[in-house]
Every structure is written in C-alpha cells, then in structure tokens.
Amino acid sequence: MATNPNLLEIRNLSLNFGGIGALNKVDLNVKRGLLFSLIGPNGAGKTSLVNCISKFYIPKSGKISFNGRDITSIASHDVVRCGISRTFQNIELFKEMTVLDNIKLGRHIHLRSGPISGILYWGKAKKEEKELEELLAREILSFLDLSSYKNRVVGTLSYGLQKRVDLARALACKPELLILDEPVAGMNREETKDMIDHVLQIKKSWGLTVFLIEHDMEIVMNISDWIAVMNFGEKMAEGTAAEVQKNPEVIRIYLGKQCQQ
Ligand SMILES: Nc1ncnc2c1ncn2[C@@H]1O[C@H](COP(=O)(O)OP(=O)(O)O)[C@@H](O)[C@H]1O
Ligand SMILES: [Mg+2]
C-alpha cells in the first residue's frame, strides 16, 4: 500500500465563536517534508485553525488527521506526543528561568500532562531521561546557536533570542510537524534573517515538515513549497508561490489591502 504523502489532513473544519463563524469548511493537506505556508489578512482565521490542531479550540465540525490517525478529539498534550509542536505568536516562556531549564521543562510539560506534573517531576526525574534531555538540549542549543546563552535568564535576552528559545522549546518535543505562528513578527531584519535561516536549516537537517503562518510575503514566496490562502475563515486559493501570486482573487485581497489608506 502506498504511503499517504500527507502528514496532516484537515477536512471540512468549521469553528464558531458565539454564533460567529471563524472557520468555514476548511480543507487542507500538508505534505510530509515540505514547507507549507498559510497566509491571509488579519482575522482570516489562521491562528484559529492552528488552535484547532493544538486543541486549544474545539471545532464545531470537521476532521483533523495526522499520520493517518484521527486526532480531532484527542487532548492537547497528546497532540504534542503524537509529533506536533508549535511556537506561539506571543512568547510563552518562563522568563525568570534559564534558557536550558526552559527547554528541558518546556519539553517535559508539553510531552506530559500539564504544569503541575512538570513541577512535581522536576525533583525526581529518572537519570536516563535526564541524560536524554541534556543531550537534546545541547544538540538543539548548538543547532540554534544558543549554546553561549544556555545559562542566561530568558527575560534578560533580546526579543529575537527569546523567539529562538521558544523555537528550541518546540524542537525539544522532537516534532514531526513544526507549526510556526508568525515567527518573525516584531523582529528586525537581522533577527528575521537569523530565524528564517535556522528554520530552513532544521527542516533540511531533521527532515521536519513545517507549517508556517507568516505575513511577510517576500519570505513566504521565497521559502514555501506550498501556500494556502485564507480570507474570512475560508480557504480561497492554494498552490505553489508562482501559482498563488497569479491568482486574481489573491491579487485582489493583497492589492486591495495596499490601496487602503
Ligand atoms: N478566542 C476567541 N474568541 C472570540 N473570537 C475569536 C477568538 N479567537 C479568534 N477570534 C475571531 O476569529 C477570527 C479569526 O481570528 P484569528 O484566527 O486570530 O485570525 P488570524 O490569525 O488569521 O489573524 C477573528 O474574527 C477573531 O476576532
Ligand atoms: Mg494570527
């Protein structure tokens, strides 16, 4: 039997907030090993869709499958366990802890059941598991050029570095699918380039599948293997960068935006 090329499949996904539709019958396929980008104006429903995958939001209807398994109704921590990790639009790190501890504790919390179990576990971690975590943290730190910051308190680092620590935390869960929600928002040019280079390097070396939500069209068009466009909670186009750029509906949305004062 041929292997399904789709790592993530979303079918007919709808989500409402108090009767107002945020997602309307969205279908998406994310192919294994590719960099998939989801674009669209503010309020289009991109983060809501990712929140449905992460189980922060419960969809009204539809189905989400990962690796051929129906994950529509699994618990949030099981999403991470089955191989889906994400970074957040707003950094969610322990600002008073070191980089290394954030990565290790982050991995534990996201792979287990919740913050309380994470803290209880902290004192009685098994030796082997500790060693594995150390190795993982060291490998990820060197990969993301964070080694020299490993004992720094996260809150004292620049915004760009904190975003990179959040990426390290997501990678420590050893995901097959890495979801990045606006990873370069608020970054300067240099930080943006650093982040994108790191993401591309990880994708290549680790063979990860990347699901990117990004506003910067130049970045999206340059690095994506496949792009889906959302507007008002619906998928309105998809294709390669060349195809999407030629799509009249997409041009209308984006040119329309530029024309607004
Ligand atoms: N927790 C929520 N409660 C109510 N409405 C929400 C919530 N989250 C998102 N929305 C609404 O859903 C729509 C899509 O938002 P969002 O997914 O954040 O868009 P995007 O990420 O594309 O900018 C918006 O109209 C937004 O106001
Ligand atoms: Mg968003």
Coordinates of C-alpha atoms and ligand atoms in Angstrom, one line a residue:
M1 CA 0.0 0.0 0.0
A2 CA 1.4 3.4 -1.0
T3 CA 2.2 5.7 1.9
N4 CA 0.0 8.7 2.3
P5 CA 2.1 11.8 1.2
N6 CA 0.0 14.0 3.6
L7 CA 1.3 14.2 7.1
L8 CA -1.6 16.5 8.2
E9 CA -5.1 16.4 6.7
I10 CA -7.9 18.8 7.6
R11 CA -11.3 18.2 6.3
N12 CA -14.4 20.4 6.4
L13 CA -13.2 22.2 9.5
S14 CA -15.6 24.8 10.9
L15 CA -15.3 26.8 14.1
N16 CA -17.7 29.3 15.7
F17 CA -17.3 31.9 18.4
G18 CA -20.7 32.6 19.9
G19 CA -22.5 32.1 16.6
I20 CA -19.9 33.9 14.6
G21 CA -18.0 31.7 12.1
A22 CA -14.3 31.9 12.4
L23 CA -13.6 28.9 10.1
N24 CA -15.9 27.7 7.4
K25 CA -15.4 24.2 6.0
V26 CA -11.7 24.4 5.6
D27 CA -9.8 21.6 3.8
L28 CA -6.0 21.5 3.9
N29 CA -3.3 18.9 3.1
V30 CA 0.2 19.4 4.5
K31 CA 2.6 17.1 2.7
R32 CA 5.4 15.3 4.5
G33 CA 8.8 17.0 4.5
L34 CA 7.5 20.2 2.8
L35 CA 7.3 23.8 4.0
F36 CA 3.6 24.7 3.9
S37 CA 2.6 28.3 4.4
L38 CA -0.8 29.7 5.4
I39 CA -1.4 33.3 4.6
G40 CA -4.3 35.7 4.6
P41 CA -5.3 39.1 6.1
N42 CA -5.6 39.7 9.8
G43 CA -8.6 38.0 11.2
A44 CA -8.8 35.4 8.4
G45 CA -8.7 32.5 10.8
K46 CA -5.1 31.3 10.6
T47 CA -4.4 31.2 14.3
S48 CA -7.8 29.8 15.0
L49 CA -7.1 26.9 12.6
V50 CA -3.8 26.2 14.3
N51 CA -5.6 26.4 17.7
C52 CA -7.9 23.7 16.5
I53 CA -4.9 21.5 15.6
S54 CA -3.4 22.1 19.0
K55 CA -6.8 21.5 20.7
F56 CA -6.9 25.0 22.3
Y57 CA -10.2 25.4 20.3
I58 CA -12.8 22.8 19.7
P59 CA -14.1 22.9 16.2
K60 CA -17.9 22.8 15.5
S61 CA -17.4 20.1 12.9
G62 CA -14.8 18.6 10.6
K63 CA -11.9 16.2 11.0
I64 CA -8.1 16.5 11.6
S65 CA -5.8 13.6 10.8
F66 CA -2.1 13.3 11.5
N67 CA 0.0 10.5 10.1
G68 CA -3.3 8.8 9.1
R69 CA -4.6 8.9 12.7
D70 CA -7.8 10.8 13.5
I71 CA -6.7 13.4 16.1
T72 CA -9.9 15.5 16.1
S73 CA -10.8 14.7 19.6
I74 CA -7.5 14.0 21.4
A75 CA -6.3 16.0 24.4
S76 CA -3.9 19.0 23.9
H77 CA -0.9 17.2 25.5
D78 CA -1.5 14.2 23.2
V79 CA -1.1 16.4 20.2
V80 CA 2.5 17.1 21.2
R81 CA 3.1 13.5 22.0
C82 CA 1.9 12.4 18.6
G83 CA 4.5 14.7 17.0
I84 CA 3.1 18.2 16.5
S85 CA 4.9 21.1 18.2
R86 CA 4.3 24.8 17.8
T87 CA 5.7 28.2 18.7
F88 CA 3.4 31.0 19.8
Q89 CA 2.5 34.4 18.4
N90 CA 3.2 35.7 21.8
I91 CA 6.2 34.2 23.5
E92 CA 5.2 31.8 26.3
L93 CA 8.4 31.1 28.2
F94 CA 9.3 31.1 31.9
K95 CA 11.1 34.5 31.8
E96 CA 12.8 34.0 35.2
M97 CA 14.4 30.7 34.3
T98 CA 17.5 29.9 32.2
V99 CA 17.4 29.0 28.6
L100 CA 18.4 25.4 29.3
D101 CA 15.8 25.0 32.0
N102 CA 13.1 26.5 29.7
I103 CA 13.9 23.9 27.0
K104 CA 14.0 21.0 29.4
L105 CA 11.0 21.9 31.4
G106 CA 9.1 23.0 28.3
R107 CA 9.7 19.6 26.7
H108 CA 8.5 17.9 29.8
I109 CA 5.4 20.0 30.2
H110 CA 4.4 19.7 26.6
L111 CA 5.0 16.0 26.5
R112 CA 3.3 15.1 29.8
S113 CA 0.1 16.3 31.2
G114 CA 0.5 19.9 32.5
P115 CA 2.5 22.4 34.5
I116 CA 1.8 20.8 37.9
S117 CA 3.1 17.4 36.8
G118 CA 6.0 19.2 35.3
I119 CA 7.0 20.8 38.5
L120 CA 6.5 17.5 40.5
Y121 CA 8.6 15.7 38.0
W122 CA 11.3 18.2 38.2
G123 CA 12.7 16.8 41.5
K124 CA 12.5 13.1 40.7
A125 CA 13.4 12.8 37.0
K126 CA 15.0 9.4 36.2
K127 CA 18.7 9.5 35.4
E128 CA 18.4 8.2 31.9
E129 CA 15.6 10.6 31.0
K130 CA 17.7 13.4 32.4
E131 CA 20.6 12.4 30.2
L132 CA 18.4 12.3 27.2
E133 CA 17.1 15.7 27.9
E134 CA 20.6 17.1 28.4
L135 CA 21.7 15.7 25.1
L136 CA 18.7 17.0 23.4
A137 CA 19.0 20.4 24.9
R138 CA 22.7 20.6 24.0
E139 CA 22.1 19.5 20.4
I140 CA 19.3 21.9 19.9
L141 CA 21.2 24.7 21.6
S142 CA 24.2 24.3 19.3
F143 CA 21.9 23.9 16.3
L144 CA 20.2 27.2 17.0
D145 CA 23.4 29.0 18.1
L146 CA 22.1 29.3 21.6
S147 CA 24.9 27.5 23.5
S148 CA 26.6 30.6 24.8
Y149 CA 23.2 31.8 26.2
K150 CA 22.2 28.5 27.9
N151 CA 22.7 29.7 31.4
R152 CA 21.2 33.1 30.8
V153 CA 17.9 34.0 32.3
V154 CA 15.4 34.2 29.4
G155 CA 13.9 37.5 30.5
T156 CA 17.2 39.3 30.0
L157 CA 17.6 38.2 26.4
S158 CA 16.6 40.3 23.3
Y159 CA 13.2 39.7 21.7
G160 CA 14.8 37.8 18.7
L161 CA 16.7 35.5 21.0
Q162 CA 13.6 34.8 23.1
K163 CA 11.8 33.8 20.0
R164 CA 14.7 31.4 19.2
V165 CA 14.4 29.9 22.7
D166 CA 10.7 29.3 22.0
L167 CA 11.7 27.5 18.8
A168 CA 14.2 25.5 20.8
R169 CA 11.5 24.6 23.3
A170 CA 9.2 23.5 20.4
L171 CA 12.0 21.4 18.9
A172 CA 12.8 19.7 22.2
C173 CA 9.5 17.9 21.9
K174 CA 11.0 16.2 18.8
P175 CA 8.1 17.1 16.5
E176 CA 7.5 15.7 13.1
L177 CA 5.4 18.7 12.3
L178 CA 6.6 22.1 13.5
I179 CA 3.9 24.9 13.5
L180 CA 5.2 28.4 13.5
D181 CA 2.7 31.2 14.0
E182 CA 4.3 34.4 12.8
P183 CA 7.8 33.5 14.0
V184 CA 9.4 36.8 12.8
A185 CA 6.6 39.2 13.8
G186 CA 8.2 42.2 15.6
M187 CA 11.7 41.2 14.6
N188 CA 14.3 43.5 12.9
R189 CA 15.8 42.5 9.6
E190 CA 18.8 40.7 11.1
E191 CA 16.7 38.8 13.6
T192 CA 14.3 37.8 10.8
K193 CA 17.0 36.5 8.6
D194 CA 18.5 34.5 11.5
M195 CA 15.2 33.0 12.4
I196 CA 14.3 32.0 8.8
D197 CA 17.8 30.6 8.2
H198 CA 17.5 28.5 11.3
V199 CA 14.1 27.2 10.4
L200 CA 15.3 26.2 6.9
Q201 CA 18.4 24.5 8.3
I202 CA 16.3 22.5 10.8
K203 CA 13.8 21.5 8.1
K204 CA 16.7 20.3 5.9
S205 CA 18.8 18.5 8.6
W206 CA 16.0 17.0 10.6
G207 CA 13.6 16.3 7.7
L208 CA 10.8 18.2 9.5
T209 CA 7.6 19.3 8.0
V210 CA 6.9 23.0 8.6
F211 CA 3.6 24.7 8.8
L212 CA 4.2 28.4 8.7
I213 CA 1.9 31.3 9.3
E214 CA 3.6 34.5 8.1
H215 CA 2.7 38.0 6.9
D216 CA 5.9 38.8 5.1
M217 CA 5.1 38.0 1.5
E218 CA 8.7 38.1 0.4
I219 CA 9.7 35.4 2.9
V220 CA 6.6 33.3 2.2
M221 CA 7.1 33.4 -1.6
N222 CA 10.8 32.6 -1.3
I223 CA 10.8 29.6 1.0
S224 CA 7.4 27.9 0.7
D225 CA 6.8 24.6 -1.2
W226 CA 3.1 25.1 -1.0
I227 CA 0.9 28.0 0.0
A228 CA -2.7 28.2 1.1
V229 CA -4.6 31.5 1.3
M230 CA -7.4 32.2 3.7
N231 CA -9.9 35.0 3.9
F232 CA -12.9 35.4 6.2
G233 CA -12.5 31.9 7.6
E234 CA -12.4 30.2 4.2
K235 CA -9.6 28.8 2.1
M236 CA -9.8 30.7 -1.1
A237 CA -6.7 29.6 -3.0
E238 CA -3.7 27.3 -2.8
G239 CA -0.7 26.3 -4.9
T240 CA 3.0 27.0 -5.4
A241 CA 4.3 30.5 -4.9
A242 CA 4.1 31.2 -8.7
E243 CA 0.5 29.9 -8.9
V244 CA -0.7 31.8 -5.8
Q245 CA 0.9 35.1 -7.0
K246 CA -1.0 34.8 -10.3
N247 CA -4.4 34.1 -8.7
P248 CA -6.7 37.0 -9.3
E249 CA -8.6 36.6 -6.0
V250 CA -5.3 36.7 -4.1
I251 CA -4.1 39.7 -6.0
R252 CA -7.4 41.4 -5.2
I253 CA -7.1 40.8 -1.5
Y254 CA -3.5 41.9 -1.3
L255 CA -3.7 44.8 -3.7
G256 CA -6.9 45.8 -2.0
K257 CA -5.1 46.0 1.3
Q258 CA -2.3 48.1 -0.2
C259 CA -4.9 50.5 -1.7
Q260 CA -6.5 51.2 1.7
Q261 CA -5.1 54.2 3.4
Ligands
LIG1 N1 -10.9 33.3 21.5 C1 -11.7 34.0 20.6 N2 -12.9 34.5 20.9 C2 -13.7 35.1 20.0 N3 -13.3 35.4 18.8 C3 -12.1 34.9 18.4 C4 -11.2 34.2 19.3 N4 -10.1 33.9 18.6 C5 -10.3 34.4 17.3 N5 -11.5 35.0 17.2 C6 -12.0 35.6 16.0 O1 -11.8 34.7 14.9 C7 -11.5 35.4 13.7 C8 -10.1 34.8 13.3 O2 -9.1 35.2 14.1 P1 -7.6 34.6 14.0 O3 -7.7 33.2 13.9 O4 -6.9 35.2 15.2 O5 -7.1 35.3 12.7 P2 -5.6 35.4 12.1 O6 -4.7 34.6 12.9 O7 -5.8 35.0 10.7 O8 -5.3 36.9 12.2 C9 -11.4 36.8 14.1 O9 -12.6 37.5 13.7 C10 -11.2 36.9 15.6 O10 -11.7 38.0 16.1
MG2 MG -2.9 35.1 14.0

